[in-house]
Amino acid sequence: MCDTATGPAPAPRRPDRRRRRLTGVRAAALIAALHALPAAAAAQQADTLRPIRLDSLAVSVTRGQLARDRFPAAVTVVGADAIRGAQANVGLDESLDRVPGVFVNNRYNFALGSRISIRGMGARAAFGVRGVRVIADGIPLTMPDGQSNLTNLDLGAAQRIEVLRGPSSSLYGNAAGGVISVTSEAPPAGAVGVDARVLAGDVGRDAGLGRLRRIQAKTGGRADGAHWLVSLSHLETDGFRDYSRAEQTLLNARGTLALGQHSALTVVVNAVDAPVSQSAGALPLDSVRVRRDMAWPNNVRTQSGEATTHVQSGLAWVRTFESGRLDVAGYGLRRDVDNSLPFAFIFLERRAAGVRSSWAGTPIRAAEQLGLTGGVDLEWSSDDRREFTNVGGAPGSSLRRDQTDRVTAVGPFVQASWQVSATVDVTAGARYDAVTFAADDRLLTDGRDDSGERTLSAFSPTLGAAWQLLPGLRIYGNVATAFQTPTTTELINSPPVAGQPCCPGGFNVRLEPQRARSIELGTRGEAGTGLVFDVALYHMDVENTIVPFQVPDGEGREFFRNAGESRHRGVELGARAPMGRHTFSVAWTFNDFVFIDDGNPAVQHEGNRLPGIPRHRLFAGIDVRLPADLRIEFEADHTGSYFANDANDANAVNDAATVFDVRARWSRPVGGWRFEPFLAVANLTDTQYNASVVVNAAGRRYFEPAPGRNIHLGFSVAAGGWAAR
């Protein structure tokens, strides 16, 4: 398409903030409905649900029946203490900083979200999450094109996070360079519980604790074959940089109803209203040195940011048999975004739905050592996208893009596990994925029709084995594959041709899927002293690596191209050891990611390090438990230097940084209540560093600064079944 339409444009739809509010009436209705669930369950079903256990070693992220210690891949489980505790619960970096191989860039920008990479997969994301599959309570947060939005992820009600590190497309398909699965906490047993939490912080800028405010209320309980959990939270922050204010209200509800002795039905509802998410933008190095908390002037002038509403619901049915278990889950979502960008004003209406089904069990009763998992995932999404010029933060009269982008994905898979002996397990799996992208161009006044369709497909096999070398010590190895299509946003942004206005519609037909082949060796175990450890070494070859870039006449847009080949090698070490009443944890990651072929004959980047990922990262923490239920956590996080561009320029280096945090909480039962005040100081030594970079940014605006020393404090109060936790 041309930069502007030549004919009359339809009037732009103005953002209606009232339309984007989740009203109190709607929230109350949802809460009332969830409270009514136990009564309905009691009237319809007197049987109790046969428990399906998930013990400390079992993990659902593997989509099979093998316990974690027998599964031949690197899997890390993060528990409730590390997720909630005295954390602010505003970003996944708070929980995943202790997981080796995982790198979370908290961009301190709610309009863009955190960037998450696992073994380098996902490091290119300009916003949201790419290359990593994210699942919450069995419902995908990742769309069929591989893009994840985490606005509806409720960390304040999360009980467990499972991380499958490394390629796993044989299980999850597109964009499964790693998998993050979040499970909500279970409701209290035997009684209705309530839990309220209030937090205030200073976000590292000026005095006073009013710049960050978060409140959360939860209720849950059980009654004759049913249990439920409802969480409602509200977050407001002024941000530590100019023009970085954000506001968000989140409702998360989950209810499960027993359907006899062997089956259960679960409903999950998430609703998010985020009317304000300002985007301060990245800065060049000279601006960072002058004033770290400034916003880029053009972002302020164009009022960059977004207003979002997101409603997602899912229904999951589980049926257990003597020989196995059947899981079927369906979901649907609606996401509306008014997105003001420096180069455009975009209205996006997304509709998506999907079905995930799998069966896991023993196909032959006489061969109980053989396990089989199989199923199919069906996904669909539709983005109605209208792009206007940006006039001072409002849509102008010039319509530049009007198209619908649809993605349909189908992926059947199968995985077999064979217990060769009491000490040896072999696992093999395969999946075929076909992802179809279709664009319907409705803006034809420019004399062009950029409608089209592309189907990108891949076959993804895997093979692994685990061997118990000694009691408490197991080694494993696997050969795995992954593929990753461009996301819809990446695929529709075609770079402008020299001398032509920005930017054509339709698809970037030159952009191909990224494919990876990985070999991994690892060991994990537990010593008699209570030491738990996990070590993994891997080598991964990535072809058609998708890399971002900007061009001077591209209006600040992110474009994407394929590099020829990159090599990812690394070592990951995680350990946890008791020290009397205390616990010491460490996680070390070594990354050796380089371009083998940069795919661009005009430059010579072969041998350069991939941007956006540090070579070294070290986390160390100690959880000190003192008398009178007082806990103090000390943490140190060292991130090595890394480059912000493919050329590895000296002026594109993000310097290494070591950050120290300390948190304290005190729990006190009083009658049937439990009170827990807490205090946290992040970046204790006031280190000046950049939390993230924009890879290959035009104008060398690479850097996204992190706040200096910042404090938050608060308290929680619980009653009923939750008071005894």
XYZ file of C-alpha atoms in Angstrom:
725
model
C 0.000 0.000 0.000
C 1.042 3.622 -0.358
C 1.759 5.872 2.567
C -1.623 7.527 2.242
C -4.838 6.633 0.501
C -5.625 8.481 -2.665
C -9.374 8.386 -2.191
C -11.623 9.468 0.654
C -10.957 7.530 3.832
C -13.614 6.388 6.241
C -13.752 8.312 9.471
C -11.354 6.869 12.017
C -12.778 5.161 15.046
C -11.833 7.194 18.088
C -10.760 5.370 21.213
C -13.652 5.080 23.626
C -12.165 4.584 27.073
C -15.602 3.987 28.608
C -16.044 1.030 26.246
C -12.745 -0.373 27.499
C -13.667 -0.376 31.180
C -14.527 -3.650 32.889
C -17.413 -2.217 34.882
C -18.095 -3.038 38.486
C -21.411 -4.563 37.492
C -19.752 -7.004 35.082
C -17.063 -7.901 37.603
C -19.633 -8.432 40.343
C -21.711 -10.639 38.061
C -18.744 -12.838 37.266
C -17.790 -13.151 40.928
C -21.368 -13.964 41.889
C -21.517 -16.635 39.217
C -18.364 -18.276 40.512
C -19.669 -18.150 44.079
C -22.823 -19.906 42.899
C -20.827 -22.745 41.369
C -20.421 -24.768 44.591
C -24.144 -24.676 45.270
C -24.928 -25.811 41.763
C -22.393 -28.572 42.079
C -23.893 -29.812 45.310
C -27.354 -29.904 43.787
C -26.277 -31.746 40.662
C -23.469 -33.997 41.832
C -22.971 -35.656 45.213
C -19.850 -37.544 44.225
C -16.428 -36.154 45.002
C -13.786 -35.717 42.375
C -11.275 -38.497 42.189
C -7.983 -36.679 42.778
C -5.483 -36.524 39.934
C -2.224 -36.057 41.801
C 0.570 -33.776 40.735
C 3.339 -34.593 43.195
C 6.581 -32.659 43.610
C 8.243 -34.525 40.744
C 5.365 -34.671 38.254
C 5.077 -31.940 35.659
C 2.222 -31.219 33.271
C 4.378 -29.250 30.825
C 5.669 -32.537 29.325
C 2.117 -33.481 28.170
C 2.818 -37.077 29.223
C 2.958 -39.355 32.238
C 6.663 -39.369 33.029
C 7.725 -37.672 36.256
C 10.220 -34.853 35.910
C 13.229 -36.893 37.023
C 12.497 -39.506 34.308
C 11.816 -37.028 31.500
C 14.846 -36.609 29.191
C 14.905 -32.809 28.994
C 15.636 -29.807 31.196
C 12.600 -28.875 33.280
C 12.549 -26.406 36.177
C 9.710 -25.901 38.647
C 9.289 -22.608 40.528
C 7.108 -22.805 43.639
C 4.677 -20.401 45.269
C 7.233 -18.943 47.700
C 9.428 -17.688 44.879
C 6.443 -16.422 42.865
C 4.573 -14.505 45.556
C 6.342 -14.015 48.890
C 7.360 -10.373 49.237
C 7.438 -9.838 45.478
C 5.526 -7.044 43.754
C 3.942 -9.570 41.322
C 4.152 -7.240 38.327
C 6.588 -9.184 36.101
C 7.803 -12.716 35.367
C 11.407 -11.638 35.945
C 10.680 -11.704 39.689
C 10.020 -15.460 39.525
C 12.185 -16.667 36.628
C 15.478 -14.952 37.498
C 16.459 -18.144 39.358
C 15.913 -20.411 36.340
C 19.094 -21.086 34.319
C 18.823 -20.671 30.567
C 15.988 -18.150 30.896
C 16.607 -14.434 30.372
C 13.794 -11.981 31.147
C 14.207 -8.344 30.143
C 11.864 -6.261 32.254
C 11.496 -3.293 29.939
C 9.564 -1.303 32.596
C 7.123 -0.527 29.819
C 3.629 -1.995 30.148
C 2.822 -1.137 26.530
C 5.591 -3.461 25.302
C 5.793 -6.028 28.115
C 8.797 -8.091 29.168
C 10.989 -9.845 26.634
C 11.544 -13.522 27.515
C 14.104 -15.763 25.862
C 15.012 -19.396 26.521
C 18.393 -20.440 25.139
C 18.246 -17.372 22.892
C 14.828 -18.185 21.410
C 12.623 -15.103 21.757
C 15.397 -12.512 22.033
C 14.214 -10.668 18.911
C 10.786 -9.698 20.317
C 10.004 -6.017 19.758
C 7.002 -6.355 22.102
C 5.298 -9.199 23.900
C 6.850 -12.675 23.819
C 8.070 -14.539 20.721
C 9.601 -17.970 20.302
C 8.428 -19.230 23.710
C 5.092 -20.929 24.374
C 3.199 -19.612 27.425
C 0.293 -21.507 29.015
C -1.868 -20.565 32.004
C -4.063 -23.182 33.674
C -3.921 -25.292 30.525
C -5.101 -22.453 28.252
C -2.563 -21.056 25.753
C -1.549 -17.410 26.042
C 0.371 -17.923 22.790
C -1.544 -17.264 19.599
C -1.271 -19.609 16.580
C 1.259 -17.256 14.955
C 3.602 -17.638 17.955
C 2.948 -14.300 19.679
C 2.160 -14.215 23.409
C 0.596 -11.410 25.427
C 0.892 -11.676 29.194
C -1.507 -8.946 30.289
C -3.951 -11.529 31.656
C -1.327 -13.491 33.617
C -2.174 -13.272 37.334
C 1.072 -13.856 39.247
C -0.581 -12.887 42.524
C -2.686 -16.064 42.317
C -0.051 -18.373 40.807
C 1.040 -21.488 42.671
C 3.536 -23.037 40.292
C 5.527 -22.220 37.164
C 7.007 -25.023 35.071
C 9.694 -24.173 32.520
C 10.639 -26.610 29.758
C 13.980 -25.336 28.495
C 14.935 -26.004 24.909
C 13.154 -26.927 21.652
C 9.833 -28.680 22.167
C 7.929 -28.281 18.906
C 7.227 -32.022 18.943
C 4.871 -31.277 21.855
C 3.673 -27.726 21.313
C 4.312 -26.823 17.694
C 5.033 -23.320 16.445
C 7.286 -21.042 18.515
C 8.132 -23.689 21.101
C 11.799 -22.875 21.618
C 10.837 -23.283 25.261
C 7.624 -23.549 27.270
C 6.401 -21.697 30.371
C 3.341 -23.161 32.084
C 1.677 -21.284 34.960
C -0.784 -22.937 37.336
C -3.081 -21.012 39.676
C -3.055 -21.817 43.352
C -5.483 -24.365 44.735
C -8.322 -23.081 46.906
C -8.155 -23.825 50.631
C -9.319 -27.261 51.724
C -12.487 -27.638 53.712
C -13.401 -23.992 54.128
C -13.969 -20.771 52.257
C -10.898 -18.583 52.421
C -10.266 -14.917 51.756
C -6.952 -13.183 51.145
C -6.261 -9.476 50.620
C -2.938 -7.850 49.760
C -1.938 -4.182 49.549
C 1.379 -2.888 48.181
C 2.910 0.546 47.648
C 6.288 1.484 46.174
C 8.429 4.383 44.979
C 9.599 2.876 41.592
C 13.088 4.335 42.144
C 12.166 7.934 41.469
C 11.638 10.759 43.954
C 10.484 10.272 47.522
C 7.241 8.694 48.593
C 5.639 5.308 48.151
C 2.698 6.378 46.034
C 4.199 5.849 42.582
C 3.362 2.122 42.565
C 0.071 0.910 43.981
C -1.288 -2.616 43.792
C -4.210 -4.219 45.613
C -5.491 -7.757 45.278
C -8.394 -9.693 46.793
C -8.939 -13.439 46.485
C -11.571 -15.870 47.620
C -11.896 -19.591 47.137
C -13.243 -22.746 48.642
C -14.604 -26.249 48.167
C -18.059 -27.799 48.472
C -19.133 -31.335 47.560
C -17.503 -32.038 44.254
C -16.573 -28.482 43.331
C -13.882 -25.965 44.110
C -13.340 -22.406 42.936
C -10.945 -19.480 43.058
C -11.614 -15.828 42.220
C -8.918 -13.149 42.180
C -9.375 -9.449 41.471
C -6.420 -7.037 41.364
C -5.731 -3.441 40.418
C -2.356 -1.925 39.560
C -1.367 1.702 39.043
C 2.151 3.003 38.495
C 3.603 6.343 37.505
C 6.753 4.614 36.253
C 10.294 5.655 37.057
C 10.707 7.344 33.658
C 8.805 10.267 32.249
C 5.720 9.258 30.326
C 5.531 5.670 31.612
C 2.291 5.633 33.587
C 0.190 2.454 33.519
C -3.098 1.219 34.950
C -4.497 -2.301 34.877
C -7.411 -4.208 36.428
C -7.376 -7.993 36.239
C -10.042 -10.564 37.051
C -9.033 -14.232 37.180
C -11.636 -16.891 38.009
C -11.415 -20.664 37.972
C -13.934 -23.304 39.001
C -13.915 -27.107 38.823
C -16.931 -29.386 39.045
C -16.792 -33.154 39.496
C -18.782 -35.200 36.974
C -18.834 -38.529 38.711
C -15.871 -40.464 40.060
C -13.657 -40.210 37.005
C -14.168 -36.887 35.270
C -14.188 -33.181 35.973
C -15.067 -29.965 34.183
C -13.065 -26.762 34.728
C -13.962 -23.260 33.599
C -11.377 -20.465 33.483
C -12.173 -16.779 32.920
C -9.683 -13.904 32.601
C -10.650 -10.294 31.995
C -8.220 -7.366 31.770
C -8.858 -3.668 31.448
C -5.692 -1.617 30.835
C -6.882 1.863 29.778
C -3.418 3.440 30.116
C -0.003 2.050 29.155
C 2.358 4.856 28.189
C 5.540 4.049 26.247
C 8.614 6.152 27.047
C 10.664 4.614 24.216
C 14.293 3.557 24.000
C 17.168 6.033 24.266
C 20.558 6.545 22.617
C 23.597 6.220 24.842
C 24.227 9.967 25.195
C 20.677 10.531 26.453
C 21.016 7.695 28.962
C 24.157 9.302 30.334
C 22.503 12.712 30.648
C 19.167 11.681 32.223
C 18.119 8.065 32.561
C 14.497 8.782 33.451
C 13.714 10.870 30.384
C 11.271 9.772 27.698
C 12.129 10.001 24.020
C 10.572 13.334 22.877
C 8.857 11.879 19.820
C 7.121 9.265 21.974
C 5.719 12.047 24.127
C 4.745 14.153 21.114
C 2.840 11.241 19.548
C 1.458 10.053 22.915
C 2.842 6.550 22.299
C 1.189 3.762 24.244
C -1.937 1.692 24.198
C -5.327 1.077 25.762
C -6.305 -2.588 25.931
C -9.174 -4.802 26.946
C -8.755 -8.558 26.897
C -11.344 -11.192 27.786
C -10.440 -14.880 27.584
C -12.331 -17.949 28.727
C -11.718 -21.647 28.535
C -13.428 -24.926 29.307
C -11.438 -28.069 30.106
C -12.729 -31.610 30.551
C -10.680 -34.409 32.101
C -11.651 -38.091 32.080
C -9.553 -40.761 33.757
C -9.581 -44.421 32.751
C -7.811 -47.460 34.091
C -5.401 -47.221 31.190
C -4.928 -43.463 30.988
C -6.343 -39.965 30.914
C -8.135 -37.857 28.307
C -7.831 -34.045 28.316
C -9.888 -31.758 26.080
C -9.796 -27.989 26.403
C -11.383 -25.246 24.334
C -10.847 -21.522 24.629
C -11.800 -18.238 23.056
C -10.653 -14.649 23.459
C -11.340 -11.110 22.419
C -8.618 -8.465 22.538
C -9.131 -4.823 21.525
C -6.186 -2.437 21.355
C -5.977 1.283 20.598
C -2.270 1.594 19.861
C -0.623 4.982 19.427
C 2.831 4.540 17.881
C 5.387 7.166 16.806
C 4.664 6.321 13.169
C 0.940 5.473 13.216
C -2.274 5.061 15.181
C -3.552 1.484 14.983
C -6.872 -0.042 15.969
C -6.629 -3.784 16.447
C -9.529 -6.147 17.109
C -8.375 -9.714 17.689
C -10.591 -12.762 17.936
C -9.100 -16.176 18.588
C -10.194 -19.673 19.545
C -8.711 -23.114 19.848
C -9.062 -26.708 20.972
C -6.310 -28.734 22.640
C -6.838 -32.455 23.070
C -4.560 -35.211 24.279
C -4.673 -38.729 25.624
C -1.949 -40.146 27.848
C -1.798 -43.679 29.136
C -0.818 -47.267 28.545
C -2.200 -48.556 25.238
C -1.583 -52.222 26.111
C -2.457 -53.419 29.599
C 0.065 -56.212 29.432
C 2.832 -53.711 28.645
C 2.588 -51.181 31.453
C 6.151 -50.079 30.785
C 4.943 -48.471 27.541
C 3.316 -45.042 27.723
C 1.704 -43.175 24.871
C 0.621 -39.559 24.544
C -1.147 -38.295 21.461
C -3.480 -35.557 20.416
C -4.163 -32.616 18.159
C -4.180 -28.852 18.636
C -6.432 -26.640 16.509
C -6.047 -22.862 16.652
C -7.507 -19.879 14.848
C -7.105 -16.122 15.107
C -8.330 -13.088 13.203
C -6.885 -9.571 13.468
C -8.910 -6.675 12.120
C -6.245 -3.973 11.698
C -6.816 -0.330 10.706
C -3.861 2.036 10.594
C -4.052 5.832 10.450
C -1.507 8.594 10.620
C -0.696 9.720 14.160
C -1.593 13.342 14.789
C -0.469 14.286 18.282
C -1.538 10.995 19.753
C -4.871 10.750 17.923
C -5.800 8.987 14.667
C -5.577 11.275 11.673
C -7.877 11.309 8.677
C -5.488 9.409 6.409
C -6.164 5.673 6.343
C -2.942 3.802 5.529
C -3.887 0.185 6.138
C -7.205 -1.630 6.385
C -6.904 -5.398 6.363
C -7.864 -8.578 8.177
C -5.141 -11.070 8.985
C -6.224 -14.634 9.729
C -4.107 -17.491 11.048
C -5.210 -21.124 11.163
C -3.001 -23.794 12.695
C -3.372 -27.559 13.014
C -0.890 -29.791 14.788
C -1.307 -33.523 15.469
C 1.367 -35.033 17.711
C 2.377 -38.302 19.336
C 4.906 -39.148 22.032
C 5.849 -42.609 23.285
C 7.824 -43.466 26.425
C 9.284 -46.879 27.124
C 10.555 -47.925 30.521
C 13.308 -50.215 29.317
C 14.239 -51.150 32.872
C 13.897 -49.817 36.389
C 16.653 -47.315 35.617
C 16.309 -46.520 31.892
C 13.555 -44.634 30.032
C 13.409 -43.852 26.319
C 11.096 -41.207 24.845
C 10.331 -40.464 21.194
C 7.859 -38.065 19.676
C 6.850 -36.263 16.505
C 4.468 -33.553 15.415
C 3.359 -32.072 12.119
C 2.248 -28.433 12.001
C 0.635 -26.448 9.214
C 0.144 -22.728 9.853
C -1.816 -20.798 7.236
C -1.647 -16.995 7.084
C -4.218 -15.113 5.027
C -4.522 -11.359 4.441
C -7.637 -9.621 3.174
C -6.750 -6.119 1.922
C -9.768 -3.808 2.066
C -7.919 -0.634 1.111
C -8.024 -0.724 -2.698
C -8.039 2.999 -3.409
C -4.271 2.878 -3.927
C -4.765 0.714 -7.008
C -3.296 -2.403 -5.370
C -4.728 -5.514 -3.786
C -2.249 -6.926 -1.286
C -4.473 -9.829 -0.269
C -2.777 -13.201 -0.190
C -2.198 -16.466 1.589
C 0.821 -18.437 2.788
C 1.055 -21.852 4.451
C 4.159 -22.625 6.512
C 4.585 -26.197 7.703
C 7.094 -28.340 9.589
C 7.655 -31.871 10.828
C 9.245 -31.888 14.293
C 10.662 -35.139 15.704
C 12.447 -35.709 19.017
C 14.252 -38.586 20.725
C 15.578 -38.814 24.267
C 16.675 -41.172 27.020
C 17.171 -40.935 30.786
C 19.304 -43.287 32.898
C 19.450 -43.538 36.670
C 23.191 -43.839 37.129
C 23.056 -43.965 40.946
C 20.298 -43.570 43.513
C 19.448 -39.877 43.436
C 21.502 -39.261 40.285
C 20.122 -39.396 36.762
C 21.623 -38.437 33.404
C 19.678 -37.738 30.233
C 20.116 -36.740 26.622
C 17.896 -35.734 23.742
C 17.853 -34.691 20.117
C 15.047 -32.191 19.503
C 13.737 -29.841 16.862
C 11.749 -26.625 16.768
C 10.305 -24.311 14.177
C 9.038 -20.774 14.436
C 6.967 -18.886 11.917
C 7.039 -15.107 11.756
C 4.228 -13.625 13.797
C 1.434 -11.814 12.013
C 2.861 -8.434 13.014
C 6.291 -9.406 11.708
C 4.955 -10.885 8.487
C 2.832 -7.906 7.438
C 5.584 -5.324 7.928
C 7.477 -5.282 4.646
C 10.445 -2.903 4.515
C 10.035 -0.045 2.047
C 11.762 -0.165 -1.313
C 14.320 2.606 -1.791
C 12.538 5.685 -3.097
C 9.079 4.342 -2.201
C 6.904 5.486 0.730
C 6.544 3.309 3.810
C 5.094 0.717 3.960
C 3.515 -1.879 1.645
C 0.689 -4.074 2.894
C 0.105 -7.781 2.491
C 2.950 -10.120 3.440
C 6.699 -9.936 3.438
C 7.020 -12.887 1.062
C 10.763 -13.141 1.652
C 10.416 -13.917 5.357
C 10.613 -17.650 6.078
C 10.182 -19.772 9.246
C 13.076 -20.260 11.604
C 14.124 -23.862 12.274
C 16.311 -25.338 14.996
C 17.997 -28.655 15.731
C 19.306 -29.283 19.226
C 21.420 -31.844 21.073
C 21.284 -31.765 24.863
C 23.029 -33.679 27.645
C 22.176 -33.202 31.287
C 22.160 -34.554 34.784
C 20.031 -33.898 37.822
C 19.857 -35.369 41.231
C 19.579 -34.993 44.969
C 22.212 -35.709 47.586
C 21.522 -36.994 51.066
C 22.303 -33.570 52.501
C 19.283 -32.109 50.703
C 21.312 -30.650 47.833
C 19.279 -30.578 44.612
C 21.078 -29.839 41.355
C 20.459 -29.642 37.603
C 23.133 -29.314 34.909
C 22.518 -29.112 31.147
C 24.799 -28.696 28.135
C 23.402 -28.135 24.661
C 24.299 -27.332 21.070
C 21.632 -25.873 18.780
C 21.838 -24.946 15.098
C 19.260 -22.413 13.963
C 18.568 -21.886 10.268
C 16.786 -18.840 8.827
C 17.211 -17.038 12.149
C 14.612 -14.258 12.268
C 16.326 -11.007 13.213
C 14.833 -7.505 13.615
C 16.094 -4.317 12.042
C 15.074 -0.732 11.443
C 15.757 1.543 8.485
C 16.170 5.334 8.410
C 13.061 5.867 6.248
C 10.980 3.230 8.041
C 9.347 5.637 10.537
C 10.752 3.732 13.508
C 8.997 0.477 12.586
C 10.527 -2.906 13.315
C 11.150 -5.033 10.220
C 12.420 -8.601 10.097
C 14.659 -10.678 7.860
C 16.179 -14.145 7.867
C 19.828 -14.628 8.710
C 21.436 -17.668 7.115
C 22.385 -19.618 10.239
C 23.267 -19.101 13.873
C 24.782 -21.430 16.454
C 23.594 -21.590 20.047
C 25.728 -23.398 22.619
C 25.419 -23.180 26.347
C 25.815 -24.530 29.855
C 23.121 -24.247 32.511
C 23.570 -24.965 36.213
C 20.960 -24.760 38.920
C 21.326 -25.864 42.539
C 19.550 -25.503 45.851
C 20.973 -26.547 49.211
C 19.731 -26.325 52.797
C 21.933 -24.562 55.336
C 20.329 -25.412 58.651
C 17.047 -23.492 58.707
C 18.092 -21.536 55.638
C 18.246 -22.305 51.909
C 20.890 -21.275 49.387
C 20.134 -21.168 45.645
C 22.305 -20.551 42.612
C 21.696 -20.460 38.846
C 24.452 -19.892 36.286
C 24.052 -19.633 32.529
C 26.768 -19.512 29.876
C 25.632 -18.550 26.368
C 27.729 -18.839 23.232
C 25.432 -17.600 20.458
C 27.051 -16.508 17.173
C 26.159 -15.906 13.529
C 27.516 -18.609 11.239
C 25.968 -16.922 8.207
C 24.382 -13.502 8.652
C 22.335 -13.921 5.473
C 23.226 -10.458 4.212
C 25.888 -10.301 1.481
C 26.263 -6.547 2.005
C 27.829 -6.968 5.470
C 30.206 -9.339 7.216
C 28.708 -10.325 10.559
C 29.804 -13.973 10.521
C 31.325 -14.858 13.877
C 29.584 -11.980 15.658
C 27.596 -12.642 18.807
C 23.811 -12.584 18.579
C 22.509 -9.347 20.082
C 20.236 -9.088 23.079
C 21.655 -12.024 25.065
C 24.480 -11.880 27.660
C 27.306 -14.390 27.536
C 27.159 -14.945 31.298
C 24.410 -14.653 33.867
C 24.601 -15.594 37.547
C 21.902 -15.625 40.211
C 22.606 -16.358 43.877
C 20.188 -16.118 46.764
C 19.776 -17.152 50.367
C 16.478 -17.527 52.198
C 17.097 -16.895 55.903
C 14.445 -18.168 58.283
C 14.631 -16.586 61.718
C 12.598 -17.259 64.858
C 9.125 -15.771 65.193
C 8.256 -16.543 61.558
C 10.552 -13.871 60.149
C 12.078 -14.526 56.710
C 14.739 -12.466 54.951
C 15.807 -13.121 51.351
C 19.063 -11.794 49.910
C 19.621 -12.058 46.146
C 22.395 -11.081 43.758
C 21.878 -11.066 39.986
C 24.829 -10.522 37.652
C 24.209 -10.038 33.936
C 27.189 -9.908 31.616
C 27.578 -7.362 28.846
C 25.904 -7.929 25.488
C 25.524 -6.231 22.143
C 22.470 -4.380 20.863
C 23.142 -4.874 17.159
C 24.308 -7.513 14.701
C 27.457 -5.534 13.877
C 28.658 -5.779 17.517
C 29.725 -2.120 17.494
C 31.618 -0.744 20.473
C 28.887 1.899 20.881
C 26.188 -0.781 20.964
C 27.408 -2.542 24.116
C 25.031 -2.875 27.048
C 27.393 -2.964 30.004
C 27.458 -5.725 32.604
C 25.608 -5.075 35.842
C 25.255 -6.679 39.268
C 22.057 -5.952 41.168
C 21.336 -6.801 44.819
C 17.844 -7.212 46.271
C 16.649 -7.847 49.810
C 13.156 -8.789 50.965
C 11.706 -9.423 54.417
C 8.354 -10.732 55.578
C 6.868 -11.626 58.920
C 3.894 -13.929 59.389
C 1.717 -13.731 62.462
C -1.471 -15.758 63.174
C -4.094 -14.011 65.270
C -7.177 -16.051 66.020
C -8.562 -17.227 62.698
C -6.547 -14.662 60.757
C -3.020 -14.500 59.405
C -1.209 -11.172 59.011
C 1.926 -10.852 56.910
C 3.648 -7.478 56.496
C 6.560 -7.345 54.045
C 9.261 -4.982 52.806
C 11.491 -5.180 49.726
C 14.409 -3.100 48.489
C 15.380 -3.714 44.859
C 18.710 -2.587 43.416
C 20.034 -2.035 46.926
C 23.319 -0.435 45.781
C 21.577 1.926 43.322
C 23.373 0.478 40.303
C 22.871 2.419 37.075
C 22.182 -0.079 34.291
C 19.963 -0.782 31.298
C 17.428 -3.573 31.746
C 16.900 -4.173 28.034
C 17.826 -3.106 24.523
C 16.008 -2.632 21.221
C 17.954 -4.820 18.815
C 19.276 -3.100 15.672
C 17.377 0.110 16.437
C 17.617 2.979 13.965
C 19.379 6.103 15.218
C 21.193 3.918 17.797
C 18.256 4.264 20.179
C 19.067 0.908 21.739
C 18.805 1.326 25.501
C 15.916 0.905 27.956
C 17.107 2.009 31.410
C 16.249 0.261 34.661
C 15.325 2.107 37.859
C 17.827 2.758 40.607
C 17.190 1.777 44.211
C 13.469 1.284 44.748
C 11.351 0.177 47.667
C 7.973 -1.399 48.078
C 6.153 -2.411 51.220
C 2.795 -3.848 52.045
C 0.857 -6.442 53.931
C -1.518 -9.307 53.337
C -4.286 -10.606 55.539
C -5.976 -13.982 55.168
C -8.839 -15.790 56.860
C -10.538 -19.140 56.596
C -8.664 -21.987 54.971
C -5.929 -19.676 53.641
C -5.029 -18.444 57.136
C -3.394 -21.813 57.904
C -0.982 -21.744 54.931
